[in-house]
mmCIF file of N, CA and C in Angstrom:
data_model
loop_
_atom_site.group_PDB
_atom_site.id
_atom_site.type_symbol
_atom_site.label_atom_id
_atom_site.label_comp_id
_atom_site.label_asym_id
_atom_site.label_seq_id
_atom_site.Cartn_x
_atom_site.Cartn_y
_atom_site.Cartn_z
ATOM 1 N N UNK A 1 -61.490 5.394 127.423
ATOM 2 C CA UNK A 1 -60.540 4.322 127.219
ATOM 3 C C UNK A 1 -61.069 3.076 127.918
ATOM 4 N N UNK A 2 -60.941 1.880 127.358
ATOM 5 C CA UNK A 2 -61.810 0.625 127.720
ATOM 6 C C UNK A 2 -60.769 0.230 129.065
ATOM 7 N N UNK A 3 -61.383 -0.309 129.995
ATOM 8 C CA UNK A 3 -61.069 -1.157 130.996
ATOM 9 C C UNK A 3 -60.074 -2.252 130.893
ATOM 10 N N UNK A 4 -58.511 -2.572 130.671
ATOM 11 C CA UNK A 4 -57.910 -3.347 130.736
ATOM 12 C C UNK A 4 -57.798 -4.652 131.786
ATOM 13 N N UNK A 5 -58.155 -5.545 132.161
ATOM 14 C CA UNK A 5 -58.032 -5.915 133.033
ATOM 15 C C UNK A 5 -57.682 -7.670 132.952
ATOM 16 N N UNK A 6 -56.491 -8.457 133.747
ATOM 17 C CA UNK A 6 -56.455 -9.664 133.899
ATOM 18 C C UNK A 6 -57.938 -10.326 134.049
ATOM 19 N N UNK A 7 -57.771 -11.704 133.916
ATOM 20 C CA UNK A 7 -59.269 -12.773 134.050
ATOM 21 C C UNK A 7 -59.526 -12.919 135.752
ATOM 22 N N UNK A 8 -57.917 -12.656 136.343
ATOM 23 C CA UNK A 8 -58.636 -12.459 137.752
ATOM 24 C C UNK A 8 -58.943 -11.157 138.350
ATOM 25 N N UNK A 9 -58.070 -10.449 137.737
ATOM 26 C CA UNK A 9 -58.883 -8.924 137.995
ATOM 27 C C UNK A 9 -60.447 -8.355 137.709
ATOM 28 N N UNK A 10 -60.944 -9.446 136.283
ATOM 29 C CA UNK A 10 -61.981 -9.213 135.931
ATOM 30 C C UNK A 10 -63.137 -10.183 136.965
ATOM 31 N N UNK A 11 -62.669 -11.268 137.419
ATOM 32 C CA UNK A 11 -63.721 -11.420 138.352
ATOM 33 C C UNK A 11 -64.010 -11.164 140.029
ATOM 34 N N UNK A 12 -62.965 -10.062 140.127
ATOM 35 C CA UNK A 12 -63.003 -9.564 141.489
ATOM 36 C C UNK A 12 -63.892 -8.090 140.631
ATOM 37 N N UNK A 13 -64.018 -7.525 140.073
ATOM 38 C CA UNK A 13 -65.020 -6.423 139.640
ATOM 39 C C UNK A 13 -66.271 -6.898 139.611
ATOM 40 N N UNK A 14 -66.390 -8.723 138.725
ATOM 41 C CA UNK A 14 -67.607 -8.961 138.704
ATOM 42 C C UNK A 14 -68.179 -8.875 139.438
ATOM 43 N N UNK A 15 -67.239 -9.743 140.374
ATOM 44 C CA UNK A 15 -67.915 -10.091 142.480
ATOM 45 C C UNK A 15 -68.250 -8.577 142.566
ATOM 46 N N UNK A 16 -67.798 -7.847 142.385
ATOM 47 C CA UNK A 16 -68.421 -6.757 143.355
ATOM 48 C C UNK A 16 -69.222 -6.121 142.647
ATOM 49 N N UNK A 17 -69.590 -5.898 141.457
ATOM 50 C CA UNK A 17 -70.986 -5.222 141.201
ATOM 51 C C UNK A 17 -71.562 -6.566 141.635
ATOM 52 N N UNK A 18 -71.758 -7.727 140.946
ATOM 53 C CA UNK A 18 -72.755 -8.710 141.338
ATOM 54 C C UNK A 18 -73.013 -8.381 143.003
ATOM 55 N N UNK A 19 -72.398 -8.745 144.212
ATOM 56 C CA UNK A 19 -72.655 -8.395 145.614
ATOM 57 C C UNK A 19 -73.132 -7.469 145.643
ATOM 58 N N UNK A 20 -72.737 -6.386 144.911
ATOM 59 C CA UNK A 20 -73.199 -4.887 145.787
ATOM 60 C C UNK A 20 -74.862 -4.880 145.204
ATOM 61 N N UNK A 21 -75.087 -5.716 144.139
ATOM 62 C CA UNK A 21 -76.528 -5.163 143.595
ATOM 63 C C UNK A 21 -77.224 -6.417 144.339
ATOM 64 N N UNK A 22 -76.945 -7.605 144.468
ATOM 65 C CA UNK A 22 -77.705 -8.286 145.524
ATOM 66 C C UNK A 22 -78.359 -7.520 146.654
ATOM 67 N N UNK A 23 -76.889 -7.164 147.223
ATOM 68 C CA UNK A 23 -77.103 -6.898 148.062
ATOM 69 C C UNK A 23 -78.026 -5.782 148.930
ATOM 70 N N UNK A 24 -77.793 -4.919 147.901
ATOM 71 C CA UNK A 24 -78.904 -3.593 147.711
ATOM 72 C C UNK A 24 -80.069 -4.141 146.979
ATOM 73 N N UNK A 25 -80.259 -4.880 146.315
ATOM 74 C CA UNK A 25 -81.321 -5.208 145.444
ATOM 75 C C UNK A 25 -81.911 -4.758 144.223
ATOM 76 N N UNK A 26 -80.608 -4.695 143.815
ATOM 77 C CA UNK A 26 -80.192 -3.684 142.278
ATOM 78 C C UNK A 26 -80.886 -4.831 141.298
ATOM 79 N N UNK A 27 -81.698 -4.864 140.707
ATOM 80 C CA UNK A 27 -81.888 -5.909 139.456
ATOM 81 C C UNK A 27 -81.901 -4.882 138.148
ATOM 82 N N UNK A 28 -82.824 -3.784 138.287
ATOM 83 C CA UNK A 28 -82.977 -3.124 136.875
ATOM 84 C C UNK A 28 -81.562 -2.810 136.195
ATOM 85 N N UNK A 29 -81.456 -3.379 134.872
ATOM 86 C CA UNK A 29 -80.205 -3.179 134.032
ATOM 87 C C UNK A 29 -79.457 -1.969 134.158
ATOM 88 N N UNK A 30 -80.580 -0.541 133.777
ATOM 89 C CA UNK A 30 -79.554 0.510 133.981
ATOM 90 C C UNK A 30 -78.868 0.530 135.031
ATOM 91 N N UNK A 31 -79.739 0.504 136.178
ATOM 92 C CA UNK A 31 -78.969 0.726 137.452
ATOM 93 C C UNK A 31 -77.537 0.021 137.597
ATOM 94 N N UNK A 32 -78.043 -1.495 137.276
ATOM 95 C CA UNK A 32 -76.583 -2.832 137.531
ATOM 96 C C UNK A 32 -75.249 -2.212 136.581
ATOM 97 N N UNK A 33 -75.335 -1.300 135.357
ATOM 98 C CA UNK A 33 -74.632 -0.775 134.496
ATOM 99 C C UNK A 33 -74.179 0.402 135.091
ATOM 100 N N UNK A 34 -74.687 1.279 135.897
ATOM 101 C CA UNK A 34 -74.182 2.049 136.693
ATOM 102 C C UNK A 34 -73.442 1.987 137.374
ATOM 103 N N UNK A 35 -73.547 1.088 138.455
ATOM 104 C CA UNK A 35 -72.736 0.438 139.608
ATOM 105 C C UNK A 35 -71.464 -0.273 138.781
ATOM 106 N N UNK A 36 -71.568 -1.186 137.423
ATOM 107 C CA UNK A 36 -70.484 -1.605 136.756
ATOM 108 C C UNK A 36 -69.381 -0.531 136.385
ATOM 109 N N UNK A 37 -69.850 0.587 136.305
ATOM 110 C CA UNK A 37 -69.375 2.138 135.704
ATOM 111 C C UNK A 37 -68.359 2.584 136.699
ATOM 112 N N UNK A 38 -69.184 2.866 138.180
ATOM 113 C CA UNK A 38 -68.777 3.007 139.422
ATOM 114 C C UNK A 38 -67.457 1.911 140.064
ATOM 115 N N UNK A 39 -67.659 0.820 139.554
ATOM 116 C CA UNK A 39 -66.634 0.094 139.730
ATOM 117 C C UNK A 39 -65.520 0.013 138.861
ATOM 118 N N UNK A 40 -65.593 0.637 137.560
ATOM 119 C CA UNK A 40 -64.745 0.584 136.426
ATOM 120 C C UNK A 40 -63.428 2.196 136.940
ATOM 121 N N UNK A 41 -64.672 2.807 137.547
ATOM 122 C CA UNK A 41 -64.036 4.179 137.655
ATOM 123 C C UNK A 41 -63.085 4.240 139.051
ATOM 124 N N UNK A 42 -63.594 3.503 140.022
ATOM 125 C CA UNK A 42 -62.781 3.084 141.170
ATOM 126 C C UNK A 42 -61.688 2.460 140.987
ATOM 127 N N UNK A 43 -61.648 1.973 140.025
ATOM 128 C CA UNK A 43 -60.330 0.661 139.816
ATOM 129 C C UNK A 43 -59.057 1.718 138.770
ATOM 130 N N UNK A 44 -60.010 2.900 138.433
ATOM 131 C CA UNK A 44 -58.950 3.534 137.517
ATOM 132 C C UNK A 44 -57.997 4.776 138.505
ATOM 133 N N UNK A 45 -59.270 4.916 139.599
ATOM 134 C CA UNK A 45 -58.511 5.430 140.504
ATOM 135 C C UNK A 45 -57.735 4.879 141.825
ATOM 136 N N UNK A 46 -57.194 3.506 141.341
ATOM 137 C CA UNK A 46 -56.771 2.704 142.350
ATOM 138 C C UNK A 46 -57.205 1.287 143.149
ATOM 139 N N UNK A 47 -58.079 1.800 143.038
ATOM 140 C CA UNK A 47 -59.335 0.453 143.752
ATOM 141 C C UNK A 47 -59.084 -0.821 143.057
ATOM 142 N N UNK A 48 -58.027 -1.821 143.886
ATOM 143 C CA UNK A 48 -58.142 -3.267 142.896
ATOM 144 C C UNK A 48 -58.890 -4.396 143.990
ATOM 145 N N UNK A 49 -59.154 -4.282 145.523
ATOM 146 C CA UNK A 49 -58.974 -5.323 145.484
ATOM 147 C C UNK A 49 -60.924 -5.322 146.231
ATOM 148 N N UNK A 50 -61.217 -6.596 146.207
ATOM 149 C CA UNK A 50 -62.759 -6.313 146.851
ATOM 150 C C UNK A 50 -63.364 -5.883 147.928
ATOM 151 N N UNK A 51 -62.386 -5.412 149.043
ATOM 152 C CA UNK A 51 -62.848 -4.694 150.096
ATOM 153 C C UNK A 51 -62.792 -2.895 149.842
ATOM 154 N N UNK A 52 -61.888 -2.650 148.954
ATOM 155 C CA UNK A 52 -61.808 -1.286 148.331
ATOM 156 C C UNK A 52 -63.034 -0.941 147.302
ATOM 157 N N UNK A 53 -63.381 -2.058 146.334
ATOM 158 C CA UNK A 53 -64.545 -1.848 145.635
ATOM 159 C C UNK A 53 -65.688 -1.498 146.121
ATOM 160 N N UNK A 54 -65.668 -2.102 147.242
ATOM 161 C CA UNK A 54 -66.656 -2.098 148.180
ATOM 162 C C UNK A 54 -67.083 -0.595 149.053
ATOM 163 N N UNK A 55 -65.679 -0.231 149.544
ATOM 164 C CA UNK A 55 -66.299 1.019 150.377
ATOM 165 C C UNK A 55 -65.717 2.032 149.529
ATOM 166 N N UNK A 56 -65.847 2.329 148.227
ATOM 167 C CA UNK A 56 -65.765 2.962 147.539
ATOM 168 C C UNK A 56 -67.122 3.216 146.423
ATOM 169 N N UNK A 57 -67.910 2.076 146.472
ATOM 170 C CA UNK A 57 -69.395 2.084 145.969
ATOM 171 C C UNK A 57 -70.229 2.293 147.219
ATOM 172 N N UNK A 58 -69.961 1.806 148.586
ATOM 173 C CA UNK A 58 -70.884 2.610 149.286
ATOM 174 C C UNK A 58 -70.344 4.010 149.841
ATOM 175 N N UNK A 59 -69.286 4.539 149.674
ATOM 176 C CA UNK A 59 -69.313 5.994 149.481
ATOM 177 C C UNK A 59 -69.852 6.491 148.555
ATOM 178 N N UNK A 60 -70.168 6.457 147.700
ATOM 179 C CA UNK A 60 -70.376 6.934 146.509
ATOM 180 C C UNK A 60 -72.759 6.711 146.598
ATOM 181 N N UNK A 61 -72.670 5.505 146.302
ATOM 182 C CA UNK A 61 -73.967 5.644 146.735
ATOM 183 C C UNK A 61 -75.182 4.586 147.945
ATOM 184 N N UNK A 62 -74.023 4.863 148.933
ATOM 185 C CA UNK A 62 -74.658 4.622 150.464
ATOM 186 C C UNK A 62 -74.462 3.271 150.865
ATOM 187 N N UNK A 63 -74.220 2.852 151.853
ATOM 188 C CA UNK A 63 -74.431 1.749 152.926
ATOM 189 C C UNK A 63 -75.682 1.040 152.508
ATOM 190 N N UNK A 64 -74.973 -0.388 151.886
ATOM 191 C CA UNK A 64 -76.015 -1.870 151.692
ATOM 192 C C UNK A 64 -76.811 -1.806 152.868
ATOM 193 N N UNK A 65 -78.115 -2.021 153.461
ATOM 194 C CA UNK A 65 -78.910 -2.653 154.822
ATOM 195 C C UNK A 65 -79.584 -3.774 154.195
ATOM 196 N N UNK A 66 -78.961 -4.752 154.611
ATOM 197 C CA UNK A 66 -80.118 -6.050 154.231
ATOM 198 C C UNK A 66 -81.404 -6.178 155.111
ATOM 199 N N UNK A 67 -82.312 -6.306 154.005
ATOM 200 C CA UNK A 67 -83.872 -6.218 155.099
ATOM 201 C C UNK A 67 -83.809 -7.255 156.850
ATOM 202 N N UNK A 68 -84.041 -6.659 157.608
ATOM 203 C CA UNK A 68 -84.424 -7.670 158.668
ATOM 204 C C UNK A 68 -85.312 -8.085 158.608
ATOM 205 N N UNK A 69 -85.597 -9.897 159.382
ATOM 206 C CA UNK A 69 -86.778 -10.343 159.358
ATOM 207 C C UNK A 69 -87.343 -10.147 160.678
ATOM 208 N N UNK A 70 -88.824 -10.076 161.317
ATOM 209 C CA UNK A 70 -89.035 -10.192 162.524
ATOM 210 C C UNK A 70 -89.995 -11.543 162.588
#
């Protein structure tokens, strides 16, 4: 069943696949479609707002580390 969602509901999902694959450094399509999946499926089990999207994709597949510089 397709994803119903308001225009602001739909860009708090965007924000968060977009962030989470930055942030991990997700570029390859399948993957970014995965994580869109992961967020579609969170929101059906409750997950609306972007701090829930959030630790509900890194439960699922792990804690963002942004590279350090030295």
């Amino acid at each position: 069943m397709p994803l119903k969602a308001s225009p602001e509901q739909l860009q708090i999902l965007t924000q968060a696949v977009e962030e989470y694959c930055h942030d991990f450094g997700i570029t390859d399509t399948d993957e970014r479609v995965y994580v869109a999946e992961l967020v579609s499926a969170l929101v059906a089990l409750g997950a609306l707002d972007l701090a829930h999207l959030r630790q509900g994709l890194e439960d699922a597949m792990g804690p963002c580390h942004k590279p350090t510089r030295h």
